[in-house]
Coordinates of N, CA and C in Angstrom, one line a residue:
M1208 N -25.1 -3.5 -12.3 CA -24.7 -2.4 -13.3 C -23.5 -1.7 -12.8
Y1209 N -23.5 -1.4 -11.5 CA -22.3 -0.7 -10.9 C -21.0 -1.5 -11.1
H1210 N -21.1 -2.8 -10.8 CA -19.9 -3.7 -10.9 C -19.4 -3.7 -12.4
S1211 N -20.4 -3.7 -13.3 CA -20.0 -3.7 -14.7 C -19.3 -2.4 -15.1
W1212 N -19.8 -1.3 -14.6 CA -19.1 0.0 -14.9 C -17.7 0.0 -14.2
L1213 N -17.6 -0.6 -13.0 CA -16.3 -0.6 -12.3 C -15.3 -1.4 -13.1
D1214 N -15.7 -2.5 -13.6 CA -14.8 -3.4 -14.4 C -14.3 -2.7 -15.7
R1215 N -15.3 -2.0 -16.4 CA -14.9 -1.2 -17.6 C -13.9 -0.1 -17.2
W1216 N -14.1 0.6 -16.1 CA -13.2 1.6 -15.7 C -11.8 1.1 -15.4
D1217 N -11.8 -0.1 -14.7 CA -10.5 -0.7 -14.4 C -9.7 -1.1 -15.7
E1218 N -10.5 -1.6 -16.7 CA -9.8 -2.0 -17.9 C -9.3 -0.8 -18.6
R1219 N -10.0 0.3 -18.7 CA -9.5 1.5 -19.3 C -8.3 2.1 -18.6
R1220 N -8.3 2.0 -17.3 CA -7.2 2.5 -16.5 C -6.0 1.7 -16.8
A1221 N -6.2 0.3 -16.9 CA -5.1 -0.6 -17.1 C -4.4 -0.3 -18.5
R1222 N -5.3 -0.1 -19.5 CA -4.7 0.2 -20.8 C -3.9 1.5 -20.9
R1223 N -4.4 2.5 -20.2 CA -3.6 3.8 -20.1 C -2.3 3.5 -19.4
G1224 N -2.3 2.6 -18.5 CA -1.0 2.4 -17.7 C 0.0 1.6 -18.5
E1225 N -0.3 1.1 -19.7 CA 0.7 0.4 -20.5 C 1.7 1.4 -21.1
V1226 N 1.3 2.7 -21.2 CA 2.2 3.7 -21.9 C 3.5 3.8 -21.0
G1227 N 4.6 3.7 -21.6 CA 5.8 3.9 -20.9 C 6.4 2.7 -20.3
K1228 N 5.7 1.6 -20.3 CA 6.2 0.4 -19.7 C 7.3 -0.2 -20.6
K1229 N 8.3 -0.8 -19.9 CA 9.4 -1.4 -20.7 C 9.6 -2.9 -20.2
T1230 N 10.0 -3.7 -21.1 CA 10.2 -5.1 -20.8 C 11.6 -5.2 -20.1
T1231 N 11.6 -5.9 -19.0 CA 12.9 -6.1 -18.3 C 13.0 -7.6 -17.9
D1232 N 14.2 -8.0 -17.5 CA 14.5 -9.4 -17.3 C 13.9 -9.9 -16.0
F1233 N 13.5 -11.2 -16.0 CA 13.0 -11.8 -14.8 C 14.2 -12.1 -13.8
I1234 N 14.0 -11.6 -12.5 CA 15.1 -11.8 -11.5 C 14.5 -12.3 -10.3
L1235 N 15.1 -13.3 -9.6 CA 14.6 -13.8 -8.3 C 14.9 -12.8 -7.2
D1236 N 16.1 -12.4 -7.0 CA 16.5 -11.4 -6.0 C 15.9 -11.8 -4.7
A1237 N 16.2 -13.0 -4.2 CA 15.6 -13.6 -3.0 C 16.0 -12.8 -1.8
D1238 N 17.2 -12.3 -1.7 CA 17.6 -11.6 -0.5 C 16.9 -10.4 -0.2
R1239 N 16.3 -9.7 -1.3 CA 15.5 -8.5 -1.1 C 14.2 -8.9 -0.5
A1240 N 13.6 -10.0 -0.9 CA 12.3 -10.4 -0.4 C 12.5 -11.0 1.0
F1241 N 13.5 -11.8 1.2 CA 13.7 -12.5 2.5 C 15.1 -12.2 3.0
P1242 N 15.3 -11.1 3.7 CA 16.6 -10.7 4.2 C 17.4 -11.9 4.8
G1243 N 18.6 -12.0 4.4 CA 19.5 -13.1 5.0 C 19.4 -14.4 4.2
A1244 N 18.6 -14.4 3.1 CA 18.4 -15.6 2.4 C 19.7 -16.0 1.6
G1245 N 20.5 -15.0 1.3 CA 21.8 -15.3 0.6 C 21.5 -15.5 -0.9
K1246 N 22.4 -16.2 -1.6 CA 22.2 -16.3 -3.1 C 21.3 -17.6 -3.3
I1247 N 20.2 -17.3 -3.9 CA 19.3 -18.4 -4.3 C 19.2 -18.4 -5.8
A1248 N 19.6 -19.6 -6.4 CA 19.7 -19.7 -7.9 C 18.5 -20.3 -8.6
S1249 N 17.7 -21.0 -7.9 CA 16.6 -21.6 -8.6 C 15.2 -21.2 -8.0
M1250 N 14.2 -21.4 -8.9 CA 12.8 -21.1 -8.4 C 12.4 -22.0 -7.3
E1251 N 12.9 -23.2 -7.4 CA 12.5 -24.2 -6.3 C 13.0 -23.7 -5.0
E1252 N 14.2 -23.3 -4.9 CA 14.7 -22.7 -3.6 C 13.9 -21.5 -3.2
F1253 N 13.6 -20.7 -4.1 CA 12.9 -19.4 -3.8 C 11.5 -19.8 -3.3
C1254 N 10.8 -20.8 -3.8 CA 9.5 -21.2 -3.4 C 9.5 -21.8 -2.0
V1255 N 10.6 -22.4 -1.6 CA 10.8 -22.9 -0.3 C 10.8 -21.8 0.7
L1256 N 11.5 -20.7 0.4 CA 11.5 -19.5 1.3 C 10.1 -18.9 1.3
A1257 N 9.5 -18.8 0.2 CA 8.1 -18.2 0.1 C 7.1 -19.0 1.0
D1258 N 7.2 -20.4 0.9 CA 6.3 -21.2 1.7 C 6.6 -21.0 3.2
Q1259 N 7.9 -20.8 3.6 CA 8.2 -20.5 5.0 C 7.6 -19.2 5.4
A1260 N 7.7 -18.2 4.5 CA 7.1 -16.9 4.9 C 5.6 -16.9 5.0
V1261 N 4.9 -17.7 4.2 CA 3.5 -17.9 4.3 C 3.1 -18.5 5.6
A1262 N 3.9 -19.4 6.1 CA 3.6 -20.2 7.3 C 4.0 -19.4 8.6
D1263 N 4.8 -18.3 8.3 CA 5.3 -17.5 9.5 C 4.3 -16.3 9.7
P1264 N 3.6 -16.3 10.8 CA 2.7 -15.2 11.1 C 3.4 -13.9 11.4
A1265 N 4.7 -13.9 11.6 CA 5.4 -12.7 11.9 C 6.0 -12.0 10.7
F1266 N 5.8 -12.6 9.5 CA 6.3 -12.0 8.3 C 5.8 -10.6 8.0
F1267 N 4.6 -10.4 8.4 CA 4.0 -9.0 8.2 C 3.9 -8.2 9.5
D1268 N 4.6 -8.7 10.5 CA 4.7 -7.9 11.8 C 5.6 -6.8 11.7
E1269 N 5.3 -5.7 12.4 CA 6.2 -4.6 12.5 C 7.5 -4.9 13.2
P1270 N 8.6 -4.4 12.8 CA 9.9 -4.7 13.5 C 9.8 -4.1 15.0
S1271 N 10.6 -4.8 15.8 CA 10.6 -4.4 17.2 C 11.2 -3.0 17.4
E1272 N 12.2 -2.6 16.6 CA 12.7 -1.3 16.6 C 12.2 -0.5 15.4
S1273 N 11.3 0.5 15.7 CA 10.7 1.2 14.6 C 10.9 2.7 14.8
D1274 N 11.2 3.4 13.7 CA 11.4 4.9 13.7 C 10.0 5.6 13.8
E1275 N 9.8 6.2 14.9 CA 8.5 6.8 15.2 C 8.4 8.3 14.9
R1276 N 9.1 8.8 14.0 CA 9.1 10.2 13.7 C 7.9 10.6 12.8
F1277 N 6.8 10.8 13.4 CA 5.6 11.2 12.6 C 5.5 12.7 12.6
E1278 N 5.2 13.2 11.4 CA 5.1 14.7 11.2 C 3.7 14.9 10.6
W1279 N 2.9 15.7 11.3 CA 1.5 16.0 10.8 C 1.4 17.5 10.7
K1280 N 1.2 18.0 9.4 CA 1.1 19.4 9.2 C 0.3 19.7 7.9
D1281 N -0.7 20.6 8.1 CA -1.5 21.1 7.0 C -2.2 20.0 6.2
G1282 N -2.7 19.0 7.0 CA -3.4 17.9 6.4 C -2.6 16.8 5.8
W1283 N -1.3 16.9 6.0 CA -0.4 15.8 5.5 C 0.3 15.1 6.7
L1284 N 0.4 13.8 6.6 CA 1.2 13.0 7.6 C 2.4 12.4 6.9
K1285 N 3.5 12.5 7.5 CA 4.8 12.0 6.9 C 5.5 11.2 8.0
F1286 N 6.0 10.0 7.6 CA 6.7 9.2 8.6 C 7.7 8.2 7.8
P1287 N 8.7 7.8 8.4 CA 9.7 6.9 7.8 C 9.2 5.4 7.7
S1288 N 9.4 4.8 6.5 CA 9.0 3.4 6.4 C 10.0 2.6 7.2
D1289 N 9.6 1.4 7.7 CA 10.5 0.6 8.5 C 11.2 -0.4 7.6
I1290 N 11.0 -0.3 6.3 CA 11.8 -1.1 5.3 C 12.6 -0.1 4.5
A1291 N 13.9 -0.2 4.5 CA 14.7 0.7 3.7 C 15.1 0.1 2.4
T1292 N 14.8 0.9 1.3 CA 15.1 0.4 -0.1 C 16.2 1.3 -0.6
D1293 N 16.6 1.0 -1.9 CA 17.6 1.7 -2.5 C 17.1 3.0 -3.2
I1294 N 15.8 3.3 -3.1 CA 15.2 4.5 -3.6 C 14.8 5.4 -2.5
A1295 N 15.5 6.4 -2.3 CA 15.4 7.3 -1.1 C 13.9 7.8 -0.9
P1296 N 13.3 8.4 -2.0 CA 11.9 8.9 -1.8 C 10.9 7.8 -1.3
N1297 N 11.2 6.6 -1.7 CA 10.3 5.5 -1.3 C 10.3 5.2 0.2
N1298 N 11.4 5.6 0.8 CA 11.6 5.3 2.2 C 10.8 6.2 3.2
V1299 N 10.1 7.2 2.6 CA 9.3 8.1 3.4 C 7.9 8.0 3.0
V1300 N 7.0 7.7 3.9 CA 5.6 7.4 3.7 C 4.8 8.8 3.8
W1301 N 4.0 9.1 2.8 CA 3.1 10.3 2.8 C 1.7 9.8 2.8
A1302 N 0.9 10.6 3.6 CA -0.6 10.3 3.6 C -1.3 11.6 3.7
K1303 N -2.4 11.7 2.9 CA -3.3 12.9 3.0 C -4.4 12.6 4.0
V1304 N -4.6 13.5 5.0 CA -5.5 13.3 6.0 C -6.7 14.3 5.8
I1305 N -7.9 13.7 5.7 CA -9.1 14.6 5.6 C -9.9 14.4 6.9
E1306 N -9.8 15.3 7.8 CA -10.4 15.2 9.1 C -11.9 15.3 9.0
S1307 N -12.6 14.7 9.9 CA -14.1 14.7 10.0 C -14.6 15.5 11.2
G1308 N -13.6 15.9 12.1 CA -14.0 16.5 13.3 C -14.4 15.6 14.4
S1309 N -14.2 14.3 14.2 CA -14.6 13.3 15.2 C -13.4 12.3 15.3
F1310 N -13.1 11.9 16.5 CA -12.0 10.9 16.7 C -12.6 9.5 17.0
D1311 N -13.8 9.3 16.6 CA -14.4 7.9 16.8 C -14.0 7.0 15.7
R1312 N -14.0 7.4 14.4 CA -13.8 6.5 13.3 C -12.8 7.1 12.3
A1313 N -12.0 6.2 11.8 CA -11.0 6.6 10.7 C -11.0 5.5 9.7
M1314 N -10.7 5.9 8.4 CA -10.6 4.9 7.3 C -9.3 5.2 6.6
V1315 N -8.5 4.1 6.3 CA -7.3 4.2 5.6 C -7.6 3.7 4.2
I1316 N -7.3 4.5 3.1 CA -7.5 4.1 1.7 C -6.2 3.7 1.1
F1317 N -6.2 2.5 0.4 CA -5.1 2.1 -0.4 C -5.5 2.1 -1.9
H1318 N -4.8 2.9 -2.6 CA -5.1 3.1 -4.0 C -4.7 1.9 -4.9
H1319 N -5.1 2.0 -6.2 CA -4.8 1.0 -7.2 C -3.3 1.2 -7.7
W1320 N -2.8 0.2 -8.4 CA -1.5 0.3 -9.0 C -1.4 1.4 -10.1
N1321 N -0.4 2.2 -10.0 CA -0.1 3.3 -11.0 C -1.2 4.4 -10.8
A1322 N -1.7 4.5 -9.7 CA -2.7 5.6 -9.5 C -2.0 7.0 -9.7
S1323 N -2.7 7.9 -10.4 CA -2.1 9.2 -10.8 C -2.6 10.3 -9.8
A1324 N -3.7 10.0 -9.0 CA -4.2 11.0 -8.1 C -4.9 10.2 -7.0
R1325 N -5.0 10.9 -5.8 CA -5.7 10.3 -4.7 C -7.3 10.4 -5.0
N1326 N -8.0 9.7 -4.2 CA -9.5 9.5 -4.4 C -10.2 10.6 -3.6
R1327 N -10.2 11.8 -4.2 CA -10.8 13.0 -3.5 C -12.3 12.8 -3.2
R1328 N -13.0 12.3 -4.2 CA -14.5 12.2 -4.0 C -14.8 11.1 -2.9
I1329 N -14.1 10.0 -2.9 CA -14.4 9.0 -1.9 C -14.0 9.6 -0.5
A1330 N -12.9 10.3 -0.4 CA -12.5 10.8 0.8 C -13.5 11.9 1.3
S1331 N -14.0 12.7 0.4 CA -15.0 13.7 0.8 C -16.3 13.1 1.3
F1332 N -16.7 12.0 0.6 CA -18.0 11.3 0.9 C -17.9 10.8 2.3
F1333 N -16.8 10.2 2.7 CA -16.8 9.6 4.1 C -16.5 10.6 5.1
S1334 N -15.7 11.6 4.8 CA -15.4 12.6 5.8 C -16.6 13.4 6.2
R1335 N -17.5 13.6 5.2 CA -18.8 14.3 5.5 C -19.7 13.5 6.4
R1336 N -19.4 12.2 6.5 CA -20.2 11.3 7.4 C -19.5 11.0 8.7
G1337 N -18.6 11.8 9.1 CA -18.0 11.6 10.4 C -16.8 10.6 10.5
I1338 N -16.3 10.3 9.3 CA -15.1 9.4 9.3 C -13.9 10.1 8.8
T1339 N -12.9 10.1 9.6 CA -11.6 10.7 9.1 C -11.0 9.8 8.1
V1340 N -10.6 10.3 7.0 CA -10.0 9.5 5.9 C -8.5 9.8 5.7
V1341 N -7.7 8.7 5.6 CA -6.3 8.9 5.5 C -5.9 8.1 4.2
E1342 N -5.5 8.9 3.2 CA -5.1 8.3 1.9 C -3.6 8.1 1.8
I1343 N -3.1 6.9 2.1 CA -1.7 6.6 2.1 C -1.1 6.4 0.7
A1344 N 0.1 6.8 0.5 CA 0.8 6.5 -0.7 C 1.5 5.2 -0.5
M1345 N 1.2 4.2 -1.4 CA 1.9 2.9 -1.3 C 3.3 3.0 -2.0
P1346 N 4.1 2.0 -1.8 CA 5.5 2.1 -2.3 C 5.6 2.5 -3.8
Y1347 N 6.5 3.4 -4.1 CA 6.8 3.8 -5.4 C 5.7 4.6 -6.1
H1348 N 4.7 5.1 -5.3 CA 3.6 5.9 -5.9 C 3.7 7.3 -5.3
F1349 N 3.1 8.3 -6.1 CA 3.0 9.7 -5.7 C 4.3 10.2 -5.2
E1350 N 4.3 10.7 -3.9 CA 5.5 11.3 -3.4 C 6.7 10.4 -3.3
R1351 N 6.4 9.1 -3.3 CA 7.4 8.0 -3.1 C 7.9 7.5 -4.5
S1352 N 7.6 8.1 -5.6 CA 7.9 7.6 -6.9 C 9.4 7.6 -7.1
R1353 N 9.8 6.6 -7.9 CA 11.3 6.5 -8.3 C 11.6 7.6 -9.3
P1354 N 12.6 8.4 -9.0 CA 13.0 9.5 -9.9 C 13.2 9.0 -11.3
G1355 N 12.5 9.6 -12.3 CA 12.7 9.3 -13.7 C 11.7 8.2 -14.2
S1356 N 10.9 7.6 -13.3 CA 10.0 6.6 -13.7 C 8.6 7.2 -14.1
V1357 N 7.9 6.6 -15.1 CA 6.6 7.1 -15.5 C 5.5 6.3 -14.9
H1358 N 5.8 5.2 -14.2 CA 4.8 4.4 -13.5 C 5.5 3.7 -12.4
A1359 N 4.7 3.0 -11.6 CA 5.3 2.4 -10.4 C 5.8 1.0 -10.7
D1360 N 6.9 1.1 -11.5 CA 7.5 -0.2 -12.1 C 8.2 -1.0 -11.0
Y1361 N 8.5 -0.4 -9.9 CA 9.2 -1.2 -8.8 C 8.2 -1.8 -7.9
M1362 N 7.0 -1.5 -7.9 CA 6.0 -2.1 -6.9 C 5.7 -3.5 -7.4
L1363 N 5.4 -3.6 -8.7 CA 5.2 -4.9 -9.4 C 6.1 -5.0 -10.6
S1364 N 6.9 -6.0 -10.6 CA 7.9 -6.1 -11.7 C 8.4 -7.5 -11.9
P1365 N 9.2 -7.8 -12.9 CA 9.8 -9.1 -13.1 C 10.8 -9.4 -12.1
N1366 N 11.2 -8.4 -11.3 CA 12.1 -8.7 -10.1 C 11.2 -9.2 -9.0
L1367 N 11.2 -10.5 -8.8 CA 10.2 -11.1 -7.9 C 10.5 -10.7 -6.4
G1368 N 11.8 -10.6 -6.1 CA 12.2 -10.3 -4.8 C 11.7 -8.9 -4.4
R1369 N 11.9 -7.9 -5.4 CA 11.5 -6.5 -5.1 C 10.0 -6.4 -5.0
T1370 N 9.3 -7.2 -5.8 CA 7.8 -7.2 -5.7 C 7.3 -7.6 -4.4
I1371 N 7.9 -8.7 -3.9 CA 7.5 -9.2 -2.6 C 7.9 -8.2 -1.5
Q1372 N 9.1 -7.6 -1.6 CA 9.5 -6.6 -0.6 C 8.5 -5.4 -0.7
S1373 N 8.1 -5.0 -1.8 CA 7.2 -3.9 -2.0 C 5.8 -4.2 -1.3
I1374 N 5.3 -5.4 -1.5 CA 4.0 -5.7 -0.9 C 4.2 -5.7 0.6
R1375 N 5.2 -6.3 1.1 CA 5.5 -6.4 2.5 C 5.7 -5.0 3.1
Q1376 N 6.4 -4.1 2.4 CA 6.6 -2.7 2.8 C 5.3 -2.0 2.9
A1377 N 4.4 -2.2 1.9 CA 3.1 -1.6 1.9 C 2.3 -2.0 3.1
V1378 N 2.3 -3.3 3.5 CA 1.6 -3.8 4.6 C 2.1 -3.2 5.9
L1379 N 3.5 -3.2 6.1 CA 4.1 -2.7 7.3 C 3.8 -1.2 7.4
D1380 N 3.9 -0.4 6.3 CA 3.6 1.0 6.4 C 2.1 1.2 6.8
G1381 N 1.2 0.4 6.3 CA -0.2 0.6 6.7 C -0.4 0.2 8.1
R1382 N 0.2 -0.8 8.6 CA 0.0 -1.2 10.0 C 0.6 -0.1 10.9
K1383 N 1.7 0.5 10.5 CA 2.3 1.5 11.3 C 1.4 2.8 11.4
L1384 N 0.8 3.1 10.3 CA -0.2 4.2 10.2 C -1.4 3.9 11.1
I1385 N -1.9 2.7 11.1 CA -3.0 2.3 11.9 C -2.7 2.4 13.4
R1386 N -1.4 2.0 13.7 CA -1.0 2.1 15.2 C -1.0 3.6 15.6
W1387 N -0.5 4.5 14.7 CA -0.5 5.9 15.0 C -1.9 6.4 15.2
L1388 N -2.8 6.0 14.3 CA -4.2 6.5 14.5 C -4.8 6.0 15.8
K1389 N -4.5 4.8 16.2 CA -4.9 4.3 17.5 C -4.4 5.2 18.7
S1390 N -3.1 5.6 18.5 CA -2.4 6.4 19.6 C -3.1 7.8 19.6
E1391 N -3.6 8.2 18.5 CA -4.3 9.5 18.4 C -5.7 9.5 19.0
G1392 N -6.2 8.3 19.3 CA -7.5 8.3 19.9 C -8.6 7.7 19.1
Y1393 N -8.3 7.3 17.8 CA -9.4 6.8 17.0 C -9.7 5.3 17.5
R1394 N -10.9 5.0 17.6 CA -11.3 3.7 18.2 C -11.7 2.7 17.1
D1395 N -12.4 3.2 16.1 CA -12.9 2.3 15.1 C -12.2 2.6 13.8
I1396 N -11.3 1.7 13.3 CA -10.5 1.9 12.2 C -10.8 0.9 11.1
S1397 N -11.1 1.3 9.9 CA -11.4 0.4 8.8 C -10.4 0.7 7.7
V1398 N -10.3 -0.3 6.7 CA -9.4 -0.1 5.6 C -10.3 -0.3 4.3
L1399 N -9.9 0.4 3.3 CA -10.6 0.3 1.9 C -9.5 0.2 0.9
G1400 N -9.5 -0.8 0.0 CA -8.5 -1.0 -1.0 C -9.1 -1.2 -2.3
M1401 N -8.4 -0.7 -3.4 CA -8.9 -0.9 -4.7 C -7.8 -1.6 -5.6
S1402 N -8.2 -2.7 -6.3 CA -7.2 -3.4 -7.1 C -6.0 -3.8 -6.3
L1403 N -4.8 -3.4 -6.7 CA -3.6 -3.8 -5.9 C -3.8 -3.4 -4.4
G1404 N -4.4 -2.2 -4.2 CA -4.6 -1.7 -2.8 C -5.5 -2.7 -2.0
S1405 N -6.4 -3.4 -2.7 CA -7.2 -4.3 -2.0 C -6.4 -5.5 -1.4
W1406 N -5.3 -5.9 -2.1 CA -4.5 -6.9 -1.6 C -3.8 -6.5 -0.3
V1407 N -3.3 -5.2 -0.4 CA -2.6 -4.7 0.8 C -3.5 -4.5 2.0
A1408 N -4.7 -3.9 1.7 CA -5.7 -3.7 2.8 C -6.2 -5.1 3.3
G1409 N -6.3 -6.1 2.5 CA -6.8 -7.4 3.0 C -5.7 -8.1 3.8
L1410 N -4.5 -8.0 3.5 CA -3.4 -8.5 4.3 C -3.3 -7.8 5.6
I1411 N -3.5 -6.5 5.6 CA -3.5 -5.8 6.9 C -4.7 -6.2 7.8
A1412 N -5.8 -6.3 7.2 CA -7.0 -6.7 8.0 C -6.9 -8.1 8.5
A1413 N -6.2 -9.0 7.8 CA -6.0 -10.3 8.3 C -5.0 -10.5 9.4
H1414 N -4.1 -9.5 9.5 CA -3.0 -9.6 10.5 C -3.1 -8.6 11.6
D1415 N -4.0 -7.6 11.5 CA -4.0 -6.6 12.5 C -5.4 -6.5 13.2
Q1416 N -5.5 -6.8 14.4 CA -6.7 -6.8 15.2 C -7.3 -5.4 15.4
A1417 N -6.5 -4.4 15.1 CA -7.0 -3.0 15.3 C -8.0 -2.6 14.1
V1418 N -8.0 -3.4 13.1 CA -8.9 -3.1 11.9 C -10.2 -3.8 12.2
S1419 N -11.3 -3.0 12.2 CA -12.6 -3.5 12.5 C -13.4 -3.9 11.2
K1420 N -13.1 -3.2 10.1 CA -13.8 -3.5 8.9 C -12.9 -3.4 7.7
A1421 N -13.2 -4.1 6.6 CA -12.4 -4.0 5.4 C -13.3 -4.0 4.2
S1422 N -13.1 -3.1 3.2 CA -13.8 -3.1 2.0 C -12.8 -3.2 0.9
L1423 N -12.9 -4.3 0.1 CA -11.9 -4.7 -0.9 C -12.6 -4.7 -2.3
F1424 N -12.1 -3.8 -3.2 CA -12.7 -3.7 -4.5 C -11.8 -4.2 -5.6
L1425 N -12.3 -4.8 -6.6 CA -11.5 -5.3 -7.8 C -10.3 -6.2 -7.3
T1426 N -10.6 -7.0 -6.4 CA -9.6 -8.0 -5.9 C -9.5 -9.2 -6.8
A1427 N -8.3 -9.5 -7.3 CA -8.2 -10.7 -8.2 C -8.1 -12.0 -7.4
G1428 N -8.4 -13.1 -8.0 CA -8.3 -14.3 -7.3 C -6.9 -14.7 -6.9
S1429 N -5.9 -14.2 -7.6 CA -4.5 -14.5 -7.2 C -3.7 -13.3 -7.5
L1430 N -2.8 -12.9 -6.6 CA -1.9 -11.8 -6.9 C -0.9 -12.1 -8.0
A1431 N -0.6 -13.4 -8.1 CA 0.3 -13.8 -9.2 C -0.3 -13.5 -10.6

């Protein structure tokens, strides 16, 4: 019964998200997804690069040179993303931290696409049970939104290169946050993702040994 309610909620949220969306042209934009790729004119060439990225375990690794300017104040954590985009607000990662009073366990929550608010009830539920909750803003959402946009159109769009860049940026941002939590003394770190956030959380859990548990909700069979 709970899963049925969750599916209905997701469908209603998806319909509300249709408001303000505009049709745009399909673009490969390979160099944005795979830096150094140069001009790629065909889908076949693009798919070759994509297959190489899938086979490369370092595609979702953090860069060797990372900007470590973490700022934590009044329950908010702010730090620079290691992927620079042409949208300045998107290059700064914001996360809401709900402390539990314990440094044993922490959970990072990744929201759904076009989320309009963080998950206050979920955060309160876990923080009362001794788990510090960190609600990260994924690319082009919340504080990172593109000026003038009414939804996160740059996170998933007909621009295939930008979409792949956004997913990779979300994974790298999450891994950077998890590394910071480890440095702060948290020993048991889990991830929770919903809808699009479940893809990001799942990729992080698959690539980062620091993640002990993953809860993935409303995950589709294929991101495509």
